[in-house]
Amino acid sequence: MMLEVVQIIVSLLIIVSALMVTEVRGLVRMALSFSIMSALIAILFITLSATYAGVFQLAIYAGFIPIIILVTVALTRGGEDVGD
Amino acid sequence: MMAAYIILAVVLFMILSLILEWVDRKVYAHVQHRVGPFVAGYHGILQPVADLLKLMNKDEVVVEGSDEQLLHLMPILSLTFVLFSLLFVPVASVEGLLSFKGDLIIILAFSVLIHLFYIVTGLSQRSIFASVGAARWGQLLISFEIPLLISVASVALVANSVTLSEIVSFQSNSFPIILLSPLSFIAAVFASLAKIEKTPFSVPDAETEIAGGWLSEISGRRLAIFRIVTDLKYLLLSALIVTLFLGGPLGPTVSGIEPLLSVFWFLVKLVFVAILLSYVRGIVARYRIDQVIRFFWFKITPLAAVNLIVLIFLRMGKVI
């Protein structure tokens, strides 16, 4: 019972953070929201007793993919956004 | 009861990390024929604490146009994650304070997440130096994470497990894993040096080129927290190398006081690895970013991969 409540709450939070990925202003915050969403999906996997799937979800989708997005942002950002 | 243990462990890890910073600075100074910190405490052992207190008292300056909420959040998040992953490291017994199936991967995932927070810190400041530093962090990350993961994979292959307590108990039943994977050990040492941005690979905060890099506009308490995070990361990676390759808290024991002797052996190995890291840092000069990537991709990654392939063949031939 308790586990089901946790799963429902986490699922709702996943939907909220997935909406945040599209709605939030700024690419840095977008990548962070994506990372939060992936971490929540990892929690959902772990509560569904798929520990390894959850751990790898955390490593790859919450860790590496946002970093690659952010590196792309940092390398392609023009002069208009950074400093003077 | 568990909460009390965790709070105690967090405090002890912080003290240990400050002592390790002193060891690092002392070894680094002696390699360069300097004396290093000498004033505060016995041979300057309180110098990291003094530096921390000085930074805590300073004003926080936030440049106009930078994302202040993220800048508040990131130091705290990185401190939380590094402390949480330290709780998995086995110190007093075969098992860490926290332990579950697959915790080795979760430690590696958290250490990547800390770098994500670093990059976000660099990108949310309104400074060209910080942006360049963040981009360099990303480039450094894709060069050193691959050999680190390959060397950890060879350890996991030998021990047939990705759980730290099982890896340590495997080593207590047979031998330290470094005997079977010496090349992975070398790769892990270099990757750890890059991970704590020590001198040969200190590209993201290169003071001479980009004025502190991703930390250039960070000051006051936030800088203090980031320094603690760097020290704790130094502790975490040394402890991880000790656990994975050198047998962690194992050593000759007398029955009756096993936990005490376990902590003693763990600290001896930890200081050995920390001195090794500082010594390597002291004797080499800093690489350019392209040289770092070339070094990791064409020298360290093949080194770790050769070790992994040999181990796979040994496993297929039922030798290990």
CSV table of C-alpha atoms in Angstrom, one decimal:
chain,number,residue,atom,x,y,z
A,1,MET,CA,0.0,0.0,0.0
A,2,MET,CA,2.7,2.4,1.1
A,3,LEU,CA,4.8,1.5,-2.0
A,4,GLU,CA,1.9,2.2,-4.3
A,5,VAL,CA,1.4,5.6,-2.8
A,6,VAL,CA,5.1,6.4,-3.3
A,7,GLN,CA,4.8,5.1,-6.9
A,8,ILE,CA,1.8,7.3,-7.7
A,9,ILE,CA,3.5,10.4,-6.2
A,10,VAL,CA,6.7,9.7,-8.1
A,11,SER,CA,4.8,9.2,-11.3
A,12,LEU,CA,3.0,12.6,-10.9
A,13,LEU,CA,6.4,14.2,-10.2
A,14,ILE,CA,7.8,12.6,-13.4
A,15,ILE,CA,4.9,14.2,-15.3
A,16,VAL,CA,5.6,17.6,-13.7
A,17,SER,CA,9.3,17.5,-14.3
A,18,ALA,CA,8.8,16.3,-17.9
A,19,LEU,CA,6.5,19.4,-18.4
A,20,MET,CA,9.2,21.5,-16.8
A,21,VAL,CA,11.7,20.3,-19.4
A,22,THR,CA,9.6,21.9,-22.1
A,23,GLU,CA,8.3,25.0,-20.2
A,24,VAL,CA,11.3,26.2,-18.2
A,25,ARG,CA,13.3,29.2,-19.6
A,26,GLY,CA,17.0,28.7,-20.3
A,27,LEU,CA,18.8,25.7,-21.6
A,28,VAL,CA,20.8,25.1,-18.4
A,29,ARG,CA,17.5,24.8,-16.3
A,30,MET,CA,16.1,22.6,-19.1
A,31,ALA,CA,19.0,20.1,-18.8
A,32,LEU,CA,18.7,20.1,-15.0
A,33,SER,CA,14.9,19.3,-15.3
A,34,PHE,CA,15.7,16.5,-17.6
A,35,SER,CA,18.2,15.2,-15.1
A,36,ILE,CA,15.6,15.4,-12.3
A,37,MET,CA,13.1,13.6,-14.5
A,38,SER,CA,15.6,10.8,-15.2
A,39,ALA,CA,16.4,10.5,-11.5
A,40,LEU,CA,12.7,10.2,-10.6
A,41,ILE,CA,12.3,7.5,-13.3
A,42,ALA,CA,15.3,5.7,-11.6
A,43,ILE,CA,13.5,5.9,-8.3
A,44,LEU,CA,10.4,4.4,-9.9
A,45,PHE,CA,12.5,1.5,-11.4
A,46,ILE,CA,13.9,0.8,-7.9
A,47,THR,CA,10.5,0.8,-6.3
A,48,LEU,CA,9.4,-1.7,-9.0
A,49,SER,CA,12.3,-3.9,-7.8
A,50,ALA,CA,14.4,-3.4,-11.0
A,51,THR,CA,17.4,-2.2,-9.1
A,52,TYR,CA,20.0,-2.6,-11.9
A,53,ALA,CA,17.7,-0.8,-14.4
A,54,GLY,CA,17.2,2.0,-12.0
A,55,VAL,CA,20.9,2.3,-11.2
A,56,PHE,CA,21.9,2.4,-14.8
A,57,GLN,CA,19.1,4.9,-15.6
A,58,LEU,CA,20.6,7.1,-12.9
A,59,ALA,CA,24.1,6.8,-14.3
A,60,ILE,CA,23.4,7.3,-17.9
A,61,TYR,CA,20.2,9.4,-18.2
A,62,ALA,CA,20.6,11.5,-15.1
A,63,GLY,CA,24.3,11.9,-15.3
A,64,PHE,CA,25.9,11.7,-18.8
A,65,ILE,CA,23.1,12.8,-21.2
A,66,PRO,CA,22.5,16.2,-19.4
A,67,ILE,CA,26.3,16.7,-19.3
A,68,ILE,CA,26.5,16.1,-23.1
A,69,ILE,CA,23.6,18.6,-23.6
A,70,LEU,CA,25.2,21.2,-21.4
A,71,VAL,CA,28.6,20.8,-23.1
A,72,THR,CA,26.9,21.4,-26.4
A,73,VAL,CA,25.2,24.5,-24.9
A,74,ALA,CA,28.5,25.8,-23.6
A,75,LEU,CA,30.4,25.1,-26.8
A,76,THR,CA,27.8,26.6,-29.2
A,77,ARG,CA,26.6,29.6,-27.0
A,78,GLY,CA,27.5,32.8,-28.9
A,79,GLY,CA,28.6,36.1,-27.6
A,80,GLU,CA,25.0,37.4,-27.0
A,81,ASP,CA,24.4,35.3,-23.9
A,82,VAL,CA,27.8,35.3,-22.2
A,83,GLY,CA,29.6,38.3,-20.6
A,84,ASP,CA,30.3,41.5,-22.3
B,1,MET,CA,20.6,4.6,15.9
B,2,MET,CA,21.4,4.6,12.2
B,3,ALA,CA,20.9,8.3,12.0
B,4,ALA,CA,23.4,8.9,14.8
B,5,TYR,CA,26.0,6.6,13.1
B,6,ILE,CA,25.4,8.5,9.8
B,7,ILE,CA,25.9,12.0,11.5
B,8,LEU,CA,29.1,10.7,13.2
B,9,ALA,CA,30.4,9.3,9.9
B,10,VAL,CA,29.7,12.6,8.1
B,11,VAL,CA,31.6,14.6,10.7
B,12,LEU,CA,34.5,12.1,10.7
B,13,PHE,CA,34.7,12.1,6.9
B,14,MET,CA,34.9,15.9,6.9
B,15,ILE,CA,37.7,15.9,9.4
B,16,LEU,CA,39.5,13.2,7.5
B,17,SER,CA,39.1,15.1,4.3
B,18,LEU,CA,40.7,18.2,5.8
B,19,ILE,CA,43.6,16.1,7.2
B,20,LEU,CA,44.0,14.6,3.7
B,21,GLU,CA,44.1,18.1,2.2
B,22,TRP,CA,46.9,18.9,4.6
B,23,VAL,CA,48.8,15.7,3.6
B,24,ASP,CA,48.3,16.7,-0.1
B,25,ARG,CA,49.6,20.2,0.4
B,26,LYS,CA,52.6,19.0,2.5
B,27,VAL,CA,53.6,16.3,0.0
B,28,TYR,CA,53.2,18.7,-2.9
B,29,ALA,CA,55.3,21.3,-1.1
B,30,HIS,CA,58.1,18.9,-0.1
B,31,VAL,CA,58.3,17.6,-3.7
B,32,GLN,CA,59.0,21.2,-4.8
B,33,HIS,CA,61.5,21.8,-1.9
B,34,ARG,CA,59.2,24.1,0.0
B,35,VAL,CA,58.0,23.6,3.6
B,36,GLY,CA,54.3,24.1,2.9
B,37,PRO,CA,51.8,25.2,5.6
B,38,PHE,CA,53.7,25.6,8.9
B,39,VAL,CA,52.0,28.2,11.1
B,40,ALA,CA,48.6,26.9,12.2
B,41,GLY,CA,48.9,24.0,14.5
B,42,TYR,CA,51.6,21.2,14.5
B,43,HIS,CA,53.4,21.6,11.1
B,44,GLY,CA,50.4,23.5,9.8
B,45,ILE,CA,47.8,20.7,10.3
B,46,LEU,CA,45.1,23.3,11.0
B,47,GLN,CA,45.8,25.3,7.9
B,48,PRO,CA,42.8,23.8,5.9
B,49,VAL,CA,40.5,24.7,8.8
B,50,ALA,CA,41.9,28.2,8.9
B,51,ASP,CA,41.4,28.7,5.2
B,52,LEU,CA,37.9,27.4,5.5
B,53,LEU,CA,37.0,29.8,8.3
B,54,LYS,CA,38.5,32.7,6.4
B,55,LEU,CA,36.4,31.9,3.3
B,56,MET,CA,33.3,31.5,5.5
B,57,ASN,CA,33.7,35.0,6.9
B,58,LYS,CA,34.0,36.6,3.5
B,59,ASP,CA,31.3,38.4,1.5
B,60,GLU,CA,29.5,36.7,-1.3
B,61,VAL,CA,29.6,38.7,-4.5
B,62,VAL,CA,27.2,37.7,-7.2
B,63,VAL,CA,27.7,39.2,-10.6
B,64,GLU,CA,24.7,40.9,-12.1
B,65,GLY,CA,22.9,38.7,-14.6
B,66,SER,CA,23.9,35.3,-13.2
B,67,ASP,CA,21.4,32.7,-12.2
B,68,GLU,CA,21.4,33.2,-8.4
B,69,GLN,CA,19.0,30.4,-7.5
B,70,LEU,CA,21.1,27.8,-9.2
B,71,LEU,CA,24.3,29.2,-7.7
B,72,HIS,CA,22.7,28.8,-4.3
B,73,LEU,CA,21.6,25.3,-5.0
B,74,MET,CA,24.6,23.7,-6.7
B,75,PRO,CA,27.2,23.8,-3.8
B,76,ILE,CA,24.7,22.2,-1.4
B,77,LEU,CA,23.7,19.6,-3.9
B,78,SER,CA,27.3,18.6,-4.7
B,79,LEU,CA,28.1,18.4,-1.0
B,80,THR,CA,25.1,16.2,-0.3
B,81,PHE,CA,25.9,13.8,-3.1
B,82,VAL,CA,29.6,13.4,-2.3
B,83,LEU,CA,28.8,12.8,1.4
B,84,PHE,CA,26.1,10.3,0.4
B,85,SER,CA,28.4,8.3,-1.8
B,86,LEU,CA,31.1,8.3,1.0
B,87,LEU,CA,28.6,6.4,3.2
B,88,PHE,CA,28.9,3.4,1.0
B,89,VAL,CA,32.6,3.0,1.4
B,90,PRO,CA,33.5,0.1,3.8
B,91,VAL,CA,35.8,1.4,6.6
B,92,ALA,CA,35.3,-0.6,9.8
B,93,SER,CA,34.0,-3.9,8.4
B,94,VAL,CA,33.4,-5.7,5.1
B,95,GLU,CA,30.2,-3.7,4.6
B,96,GLY,CA,29.8,0.0,4.4
B,97,LEU,CA,27.4,2.0,6.5
B,98,LEU,CA,24.9,1.9,3.7
B,99,SER,CA,24.9,-1.0,1.3
B,100,PHE,CA,22.7,-2.6,-1.4
B,101,LYS,CA,23.0,-4.5,-4.6
B,102,GLY,CA,24.8,-2.5,-7.2
B,103,ASP,CA,26.1,0.3,-5.0
B,104,LEU,CA,29.4,0.6,-6.9
B,105,ILE,CA,27.5,1.9,-10.0
B,106,ILE,CA,25.5,4.2,-7.8
B,107,ILE,CA,28.7,5.8,-6.4
B,108,LEU,CA,30.0,6.3,-10.0
B,109,ALA,CA,26.7,7.7,-11.1
B,110,PHE,CA,26.8,10.2,-8.1
B,111,SER,CA,30.3,11.2,-8.9
B,112,VAL,CA,29.2,12.0,-12.5
B,113,LEU,CA,26.2,14.0,-11.1
B,114,ILE,CA,28.6,16.1,-9.0
B,115,HIS,CA,30.3,17.1,-12.3
B,116,LEU,CA,27.0,17.9,-13.8
B,117,PHE,CA,26.5,20.4,-10.9
B,118,TYR,CA,30.0,21.8,-11.5
B,119,ILE,CA,29.1,22.4,-15.2
B,120,VAL,CA,25.8,24.0,-14.2
B,121,THR,CA,27.7,26.3,-11.8
B,122,GLY,CA,30.0,27.4,-14.6
B,123,LEU,CA,27.2,28.0,-17.0
B,124,SER,CA,24.9,30.0,-14.6
B,125,GLN,CA,27.6,32.6,-14.0
B,126,ARG,CA,27.7,35.6,-16.3
B,127,SER,CA,31.4,35.3,-17.1
B,128,ILE,CA,33.1,34.1,-20.2
B,129,PHE,CA,35.8,32.4,-18.1
B,130,ALA,CA,33.3,30.4,-16.2
B,131,SER,CA,31.6,29.3,-19.5
B,132,VAL,CA,34.9,28.2,-20.9
B,133,GLY,CA,35.7,26.3,-17.7
B,134,ALA,CA,32.3,24.5,-17.8
B,135,ALA,CA,32.9,23.5,-21.4
B,136,ARG,CA,36.4,22.2,-20.5
B,137,TRP,CA,34.8,20.2,-17.6
B,138,GLY,CA,32.6,18.5,-20.2
B,139,GLN,CA,35.5,17.7,-22.5
B,140,LEU,CA,37.6,16.5,-19.6
B,141,LEU,CA,34.7,14.3,-18.4
B,142,ILE,CA,34.3,12.4,-21.7
B,143,SER,CA,38.0,11.8,-21.7
B,144,PHE,CA,38.5,10.4,-18.2
B,145,GLU,CA,35.2,8.7,-17.4
B,146,ILE,CA,35.7,6.0,-20.0
B,147,PRO,CA,39.0,4.6,-18.7
B,148,LEU,CA,37.7,4.9,-15.1
B,149,LEU,CA,34.6,2.9,-16.0
B,150,ILE,CA,36.7,0.3,-17.9
B,151,SER,CA,39.0,-0.2,-15.0
B,152,VAL,CA,36.1,-0.5,-12.5
B,153,ALA,CA,34.6,-3.0,-15.0
B,154,SER,CA,37.7,-5.2,-14.8
B,155,VAL,CA,37.5,-5.2,-11.0
B,156,ALA,CA,33.8,-6.1,-11.2
B,157,LEU,CA,34.7,-8.9,-13.6
B,158,VAL,CA,37.4,-10.4,-11.3
B,159,ALA,CA,35.1,-10.2,-8.2
B,160,ASN,CA,32.0,-11.2,-10.3
B,161,SER,CA,30.0,-8.5,-8.6
B,162,VAL,CA,29.1,-4.8,-8.7
B,163,THR,CA,28.5,-4.6,-4.9
B,164,LEU,CA,31.3,-3.1,-2.8
B,165,SER,CA,30.8,-5.5,0.2
B,166,GLU,CA,31.0,-8.5,-2.2
B,167,ILE,CA,34.1,-7.1,-3.8
B,168,VAL,CA,35.8,-6.7,-0.4
B,169,SER,CA,34.8,-10.1,0.8
B,170,PHE,CA,36.1,-11.6,-2.4
B,171,GLN,CA,39.4,-10.0,-1.7
B,172,SER,CA,39.4,-11.3,1.9
B,173,ASN,CA,38.9,-14.8,0.6
B,174,SER,CA,41.6,-14.7,-2.0
B,175,PHE,CA,43.9,-11.8,-2.8
B,176,PRO,CA,43.9,-8.0,-3.5
B,177,ILE,CA,42.6,-7.4,-7.0
B,178,ILE,CA,45.6,-5.2,-8.0
B,179,LEU,CA,47.5,-8.5,-8.6
B,180,LEU,CA,45.2,-9.3,-11.5
B,181,SER,CA,44.6,-5.8,-12.8
B,182,PRO,CA,47.7,-3.6,-12.3
B,183,LEU,CA,47.1,-1.7,-15.6
B,184,SER,CA,43.6,-0.9,-14.4
B,185,PHE,CA,45.1,0.4,-11.2
B,186,ILE,CA,47.3,2.8,-13.1
B,187,ALA,CA,44.4,3.9,-15.3
B,188,ALA,CA,42.2,4.5,-12.2
B,189,VAL,CA,45.0,6.6,-10.5
B,190,PHE,CA,45.2,8.9,-13.6
B,191,ALA,CA,41.5,9.1,-14.0
B,192,SER,CA,41.2,10.0,-10.3
B,193,LEU,CA,43.7,12.7,-10.7
B,194,ALA,CA,41.7,14.2,-13.5
B,195,LYS,CA,38.5,13.8,-11.5
B,196,ILE,CA,39.8,15.9,-8.6
B,197,GLU,CA,41.3,18.4,-11.1
B,198,LYS,CA,44.8,18.1,-9.8
B,199,THR,CA,47.7,19.6,-11.6
B,200,PRO,CA,48.5,17.5,-14.7
B,201,PHE,CA,44.8,17.7,-15.6
B,202,SER,CA,43.7,20.9,-13.9
B,203,VAL,CA,42.3,22.2,-17.2
B,204,PRO,CA,38.8,23.4,-16.0
B,205,ASP,CA,40.2,25.9,-13.4
B,206,ALA,CA,43.5,26.7,-15.1
B,207,GLU,CA,44.5,29.9,-13.2
B,208,THR,CA,47.0,31.1,-15.7
B,209,GLU,CA,44.6,30.9,-18.7
B,210,ILE,CA,41.0,31.3,-17.6
B,211,ALA,CA,41.4,32.8,-14.1
B,212,GLY,CA,39.9,30.0,-12.1
B,213,GLY,CA,37.6,28.7,-14.8
B,214,TRP,CA,34.2,27.5,-13.5
B,215,LEU,CA,34.9,29.0,-10.1
B,216,SER,CA,36.0,32.4,-11.3
B,217,GLU,CA,32.9,34.4,-9.9
B,218,ILE,CA,32.3,32.1,-6.9
B,219,SER,CA,33.3,33.6,-3.6
B,220,GLY,CA,32.7,33.4,0.2
B,221,ARG,CA,30.7,30.5,1.6
B,222,ARG,CA,30.0,29.0,-1.8
B,223,LEU,CA,33.7,28.8,-2.6
B,224,ALA,CA,34.3,27.3,0.9
B,225,ILE,CA,31.7,24.6,0.2
B,226,PHE,CA,33.2,23.8,-3.2
B,227,ARG,CA,36.6,23.4,-1.5
B,228,ILE,CA,35.1,21.0,1.0
B,229,VAL,CA,33.5,19.1,-1.9
B,230,THR,CA,36.9,18.9,-3.7
B,231,ASP,CA,38.5,17.6,-0.5
B,232,LEU,CA,35.8,15.0,0.0
B,233,LYS,CA,36.1,13.9,-3.6
B,234,TYR,CA,39.8,13.4,-3.0
B,235,LEU,CA,38.9,11.3,0.0
B,236,LEU,CA,36.2,9.4,-2.0
B,237,LEU,CA,38.4,8.5,-4.9
B,238,SER,CA,41.3,7.5,-2.7
B,239,ALA,CA,38.9,5.3,-0.6
B,240,LEU,CA,37.4,3.9,-3.8
B,241,ILE,CA,40.9,2.9,-5.1
B,242,VAL,CA,41.7,1.4,-1.7
B,243,THR,CA,38.5,-0.6,-1.7
B,244,LEU,CA,38.6,-1.8,-5.2
B,245,PHE,CA,42.2,-2.6,-5.8
B,246,LEU,CA,44.0,-2.9,-2.4
B,247,GLY,CA,41.4,-4.8,-0.3
B,248,GLY,CA,39.9,-2.0,1.6
B,249,PRO,CA,39.9,-2.5,5.4
B,250,LEU,CA,41.5,-5.9,5.2
B,251,GLY,CA,44.8,-6.7,6.8
B,252,PRO,CA,46.3,-8.9,9.6
B,253,THR,CA,44.0,-8.7,12.6
B,254,VAL,CA,44.0,-9.8,16.2
B,255,SER,CA,40.7,-11.2,17.3
B,256,GLY,CA,38.7,-9.0,19.7
B,257,ILE,CA,39.6,-5.6,18.2
B,258,GLU,CA,38.9,-6.3,14.5
B,259,PRO,CA,36.9,-3.0,13.8
B,260,LEU,CA,39.7,-0.9,15.2
B,261,LEU,CA,42.4,-2.7,13.2
B,262,SER,CA,40.2,-2.5,10.1
B,263,VAL,CA,40.0,1.2,10.4
B,264,PHE,CA,43.8,1.3,11.0
B,265,TRP,CA,44.6,-0.7,7.8
B,266,PHE,CA,42.1,1.4,5.8
B,267,LEU,CA,43.7,4.6,6.9
B,268,VAL,CA,47.2,3.3,6.2
B,269,LYS,CA,46.2,2.3,2.6
B,270,LEU,CA,44.3,5.6,2.2
B,271,VAL,CA,47.3,7.7,3.2
B,272,PHE,CA,49.5,5.7,0.8
B,273,VAL,CA,47.1,6.2,-2.1
B,274,ALA,CA,46.7,9.9,-1.2
B,275,ILE,CA,50.5,10.4,-1.1
B,276,LEU,CA,50.8,8.6,-4.5
B,277,LEU,CA,48.2,11.0,-6.0
B,278,SER,CA,49.9,14.1,-4.5
B,279,TYR,CA,53.4,12.9,-5.7
B,280,VAL,CA,52.2,12.4,-9.2
B,281,ARG,CA,50.6,15.8,-9.0
B,282,GLY,CA,53.9,17.3,-7.8
B,283,ILE,CA,56.3,16.0,-10.5
B,284,VAL,CA,54.4,16.8,-13.7
B,285,ALA,CA,53.4,20.1,-15.3
B,286,ARG,CA,49.9,20.9,-16.6
B,287,TYR,CA,48.7,19.6,-20.0
B,288,ARG,CA,46.7,21.6,-22.5
B,289,ILE,CA,43.1,20.4,-23.0
B,290,ASP,CA,43.8,18.7,-26.3
B,291,GLN,CA,46.9,16.9,-24.8
B,292,VAL,CA,44.7,15.7,-21.9
B,293,ILE,CA,42.1,14.2,-24.3
B,294,ARG,CA,44.8,12.6,-26.4
B,295,PHE,CA,46.6,11.2,-23.4
B,296,PHE,CA,43.4,9.6,-22.0
B,297,TRP,CA,42.0,8.3,-25.3
B,298,PHE,CA,45.2,7.0,-26.8
B,299,LYS,CA,47.3,6.0,-23.8
B,300,ILE,CA,45.1,5.3,-20.7
B,301,THR,CA,42.0,3.9,-22.3
B,302,PRO,CA,44.0,1.2,-24.3
B,303,LEU,CA,45.9,0.4,-21.0
B,304,ALA,CA,42.6,-0.3,-19.2
B,305,ALA,CA,41.1,-2.0,-22.2
B,306,VAL,CA,44.0,-4.4,-22.6
B,307,ASN,CA,43.7,-5.4,-18.9
B,308,LEU,CA,39.9,-6.0,-19.3
B,309,ILE,CA,40.4,-8.1,-22.5
B,310,VAL,CA,43.0,-10.2,-20.8
B,311,LEU,CA,40.7,-10.8,-17.9
B,312,ILE,CA,37.8,-11.7,-20.2
B,313,PHE,CA,40.0,-14.3,-21.9
B,314,LEU,CA,41.1,-15.6,-18.5
B,315,ARG,CA,37.4,-15.8,-17.4
B,316,MET,CA,36.5,-17.6,-20.7
B,317,GLY,CA,39.4,-20.1,-20.1
B,318,LYS,CA,38.1,-20.7,-16.5
B,319,VAL,CA,41.4,-19.6,-15.0
B,320,ILE,CA,39.8,-17.1,-12.6
